[in-house]
Amino acid sequence: MMEKNPAIDATVPKHKAQAREIWTAEMLMQAINACDIKLLKVAFHLCFAATLRLGELLGLTWDCMDISEEAISENRAYIIVNKEVERVSRKRSIRRCIIRGQSAGR
C-alpha cells in the first residue's frame, strides 16, 4: 500500500485558450444546404438568427414560443454536468432572444 499519493506533487498544465472560428453567412448557407435533416436546418437558422447558444437551443420547448410577437423567448438555460442536464440557477445566465421580420420567415 502507498503511504503518499504520488499525484499530490504533480504540476497541472496550463490551459491554452483557442480562438473560435466565426462562421460567415456563406459558411452558414453551405452548412444548411448540405443538411438533409429538416429539423437540423431549423436549428441552424435559429442559432444564427437569434444568436442562440447550444444550451439555449436544446432547452427550447413549445411553451417558449411566442408566435404573436414573432419572438422566441428562451428563458430556460441548461448545462450538462456529468452527462446530466441541469437548470442554470443564476438569473444573469437567462436571456431573451427575439427574432423579427425576415428572420422569422416573413
PDB file of C-alpha atoms in Angstrom:
ATOM      1  CA  MET A   1       0.000   0.000   0.000  1.00  0.00           C
ATOM      2  CA  MET A   2       1.244   3.502  -0.825  1.00  0.00           C
ATOM      3  CA  GLU A   3       1.919   5.860   2.034  1.00  0.00           C
ATOM      4  CA  LYS A   4       1.620   9.000  -0.100  1.00  0.00           C
ATOM      5  CA  ASN A   5      -0.442   9.879  -3.162  1.00  0.00           C
ATOM      6  CA  PRO A   6       2.108  10.411  -5.986  1.00  0.00           C
ATOM      7  CA  ALA A   7      -0.245  12.838  -7.774  1.00  0.00           C
ATOM      8  CA  ILE A   8      -0.016  15.386  -4.946  1.00  0.00           C
ATOM      9  CA  ASP A   9       3.286  16.759  -6.287  1.00  0.00           C
ATOM     10  CA  ALA A  10       2.134  16.752  -9.921  1.00  0.00           C
ATOM     11  CA  THR A  11       2.089  20.022 -11.845  1.00  0.00           C
ATOM     12  CA  VAL A  12      -1.153  20.743 -13.657  1.00  0.00           C
ATOM     13  CA  PRO A  13      -0.533  22.012 -17.209  1.00  0.00           C
ATOM     14  CA  LYS A  14      -1.806  25.491 -18.077  1.00  0.00           C
ATOM     15  CA  HIS A  15      -4.910  25.714 -20.243  1.00  0.00           C
ATOM     16  CA  LYS A  16      -4.311  27.284 -23.636  1.00  0.00           C
ATOM     17  CA  ALA A  17      -7.401  29.092 -24.884  1.00  0.00           C
ATOM     18  CA  GLN A  18      -8.078  28.652 -28.571  1.00  0.00           C
ATOM     19  CA  ALA A  19      -9.799  31.226 -30.729  1.00  0.00           C
ATOM     20  CA  ARG A  20     -13.151  30.109 -32.113  1.00  0.00           C
ATOM     21  CA  GLU A  21     -13.823  30.341 -35.801  1.00  0.00           C
ATOM     22  CA  ILE A  22     -16.727  32.652 -36.556  1.00  0.00           C
ATOM     23  CA  TRP A  23     -18.936  31.479 -39.395  1.00  0.00           C
ATOM     24  CA  THR A  24     -19.700  33.813 -42.264  1.00  0.00           C
ATOM     25  CA  ALA A  25     -23.129  33.899 -43.909  1.00  0.00           C
ATOM     26  CA  GLU A  26     -21.684  31.856 -46.770  1.00  0.00           C
ATOM     27  CA  MET A  27     -20.426  29.167 -44.375  1.00  0.00           C
ATOM     28  CA  LEU A  28     -23.861  29.009 -42.723  1.00  0.00           C
ATOM     29  CA  MET A  29     -25.640  28.645 -46.065  1.00  0.00           C
ATOM     30  CA  GLN A  30     -23.195  25.931 -47.119  1.00  0.00           C
ATOM     31  CA  ALA A  31     -23.930  24.001 -43.891  1.00  0.00           C
ATOM     32  CA  ILE A  32     -27.695  24.444 -44.291  1.00  0.00           C
ATOM     33  CA  ASN A  33     -27.624  23.360 -47.945  1.00  0.00           C
ATOM     34  CA  ALA A  34     -25.538  20.281 -47.083  1.00  0.00           C
ATOM     35  CA  CYS A  35     -28.012  19.218 -44.378  1.00  0.00           C
ATOM     36  CA  ASP A  36     -30.717  16.678 -45.280  1.00  0.00           C
ATOM     37  CA  ILE A  37     -32.493  16.812 -41.901  1.00  0.00           C
ATOM     38  CA  LYS A  38     -35.218  19.481 -41.830  1.00  0.00           C
ATOM     39  CA  LEU A  39     -35.172  19.878 -38.034  1.00  0.00           C
ATOM     40  CA  LEU A  40     -31.411  20.437 -38.092  1.00  0.00           C
ATOM     41  CA  LYS A  41     -31.867  23.140 -40.739  1.00  0.00           C
ATOM     42  CA  VAL A  42     -34.335  24.899 -38.434  1.00  0.00           C
ATOM     43  CA  ALA A  43     -31.808  24.630 -35.600  1.00  0.00           C
ATOM     44  CA  PHE A  44     -29.126  26.251 -37.781  1.00  0.00           C
ATOM     45  CA  HIS A  45     -31.490  29.100 -38.661  1.00  0.00           C
ATOM     46  CA  LEU A  46     -32.476  29.637 -35.021  1.00  0.00           C
ATOM     47  CA  CYS A  47     -28.902  29.636 -33.775  1.00  0.00           C
ATOM     48  CA  PHE A  48     -27.816  32.115 -36.421  1.00  0.00           C
ATOM     49  CA  ALA A  49     -30.839  34.459 -36.433  1.00  0.00           C
ATOM     50  CA  ALA A  50     -31.238  34.652 -32.651  1.00  0.00           C
ATOM     51  CA  THR A  51     -27.589  34.056 -31.695  1.00  0.00           C
ATOM     52  CA  LEU A  52     -28.701  31.139 -29.532  1.00  0.00           C
ATOM     53  CA  ARG A  53     -26.129  29.193 -27.581  1.00  0.00           C
ATOM     54  CA  LEU A  54     -26.236  25.397 -27.753  1.00  0.00           C
ATOM     55  CA  GLY A  55     -27.757  25.096 -24.258  1.00  0.00           C
ATOM     56  CA  GLU A  56     -30.458  27.619 -25.155  1.00  0.00           C
ATOM     57  CA  LEU A  57     -31.311  25.791 -28.361  1.00  0.00           C
ATOM     58  CA  LEU A  58     -31.532  22.446 -26.554  1.00  0.00           C
ATOM     59  CA  GLY A  59     -33.741  23.996 -23.852  1.00  0.00           C
ATOM     60  CA  LEU A  60     -36.397  25.269 -26.276  1.00  0.00           C
ATOM     61  CA  THR A  61     -39.875  23.777 -25.902  1.00  0.00           C
ATOM     62  CA  TRP A  62     -43.223  24.714 -27.460  1.00  0.00           C
ATOM     63  CA  ASP A  63     -44.205  26.793 -24.428  1.00  0.00           C
ATOM     64  CA  CYS A  64     -41.185  29.022 -25.199  1.00  0.00           C
ATOM     65  CA  MET A  65     -42.783  30.039 -28.489  1.00  0.00           C
ATOM     66  CA  ASP A  66     -44.357  33.479 -28.614  1.00  0.00           C
ATOM     67  CA  ILE A  67     -45.845  33.423 -32.103  1.00  0.00           C
ATOM     68  CA  SER A  68     -47.999  36.519 -31.654  1.00  0.00           C
ATOM     69  CA  GLU A  69     -44.962  38.761 -31.232  1.00  0.00           C
ATOM     70  CA  GLU A  70     -42.814  36.880 -33.760  1.00  0.00           C
ATOM     71  CA  ALA A  71     -40.413  36.094 -30.972  1.00  0.00           C
ATOM     72  CA  ILE A  72     -38.966  33.003 -29.440  1.00  0.00           C
ATOM     73  CA  SER A  73     -38.390  33.516 -25.777  1.00  0.00           C
ATOM     74  CA  GLU A  74     -35.824  31.188 -24.268  1.00  0.00           C
ATOM     75  CA  ASN A  75     -35.986  31.535 -20.520  1.00  0.00           C
ATOM     76  CA  ARG A  76     -34.644  28.114 -19.667  1.00  0.00           C
ATOM     77  CA  ALA A  77     -30.886  27.742 -19.842  1.00  0.00           C
ATOM     78  CA  TYR A  78     -29.437  24.301 -19.202  1.00  0.00           C
ATOM     79  CA  ILE A  79     -25.977  22.978 -18.536  1.00  0.00           C
ATOM     80  CA  ILE A  80     -24.668  19.434 -18.760  1.00  0.00           C
ATOM     81  CA  VAL A  81     -22.864  18.118 -15.684  1.00  0.00           C
ATOM     82  CA  ASN A  82     -21.644  14.512 -15.698  1.00  0.00           C
ATOM     83  CA  LYS A  83     -23.981  13.704 -18.607  1.00  0.00           C
ATOM     84  CA  GLU A  84     -26.962  15.029 -16.627  1.00  0.00           C
ATOM     85  CA  VAL A  85     -28.952  18.058 -17.821  1.00  0.00           C
ATOM     86  CA  GLU A  86     -29.404  20.658 -15.092  1.00  0.00           C
ATOM     87  CA  ARG A  87     -31.180  24.021 -14.936  1.00  0.00           C
ATOM     88  CA  VAL A  88     -28.953  27.091 -14.717  1.00  0.00           C
ATOM     89  CA  SER A  89     -29.519  28.714 -11.348  1.00  0.00           C
ATOM     90  CA  ARG A  90     -28.130  32.202 -11.986  1.00  0.00           C
ATOM     91  CA  LYS A  91     -30.633  34.762 -13.293  1.00  0.00           C
ATOM     92  CA  ARG A  92     -27.993  36.558 -15.342  1.00  0.00           C
ATOM     93  CA  SER A  93     -27.477  33.317 -17.299  1.00  0.00           C
ATOM     94  CA  ILE A  94     -31.041  33.573 -18.617  1.00  0.00           C
ATOM     95  CA  ARG A  95     -31.630  35.840 -21.606  1.00  0.00           C
ATOM     96  CA  ARG A  96     -34.384  36.612 -24.084  1.00  0.00           C
ATOM     97  CA  CYS A  97     -33.734  36.165 -27.813  1.00  0.00           C
ATOM     98  CA  ILE A  98     -36.082  37.823 -30.276  1.00  0.00           C
ATOM     99  CA  ILE A  99     -36.426  37.054 -33.986  1.00  0.00           C
ATOM    100  CA  ARG A 100     -38.175  39.706 -36.060  1.00  0.00           C
ATOM    101  CA  GLY A 101     -39.129  40.334 -39.664  1.00  0.00           C
ATOM    102  CA  GLN A 102     -37.291  38.432 -42.376  1.00  0.00           C
ATOM    103  CA  SER A 103     -35.529  36.130 -39.904  1.00  0.00           C
ATOM    104  CA  ALA A 104     -38.926  34.962 -38.659  1.00  0.00           C
ATOM    105  CA  GLY A 105     -39.872  33.861 -42.169  1.00  0.00           C
ATOM    106  CA  ARG A 106     -41.769  36.955 -43.275  1.00  0.00           C
TER     107      ARG A 106
END
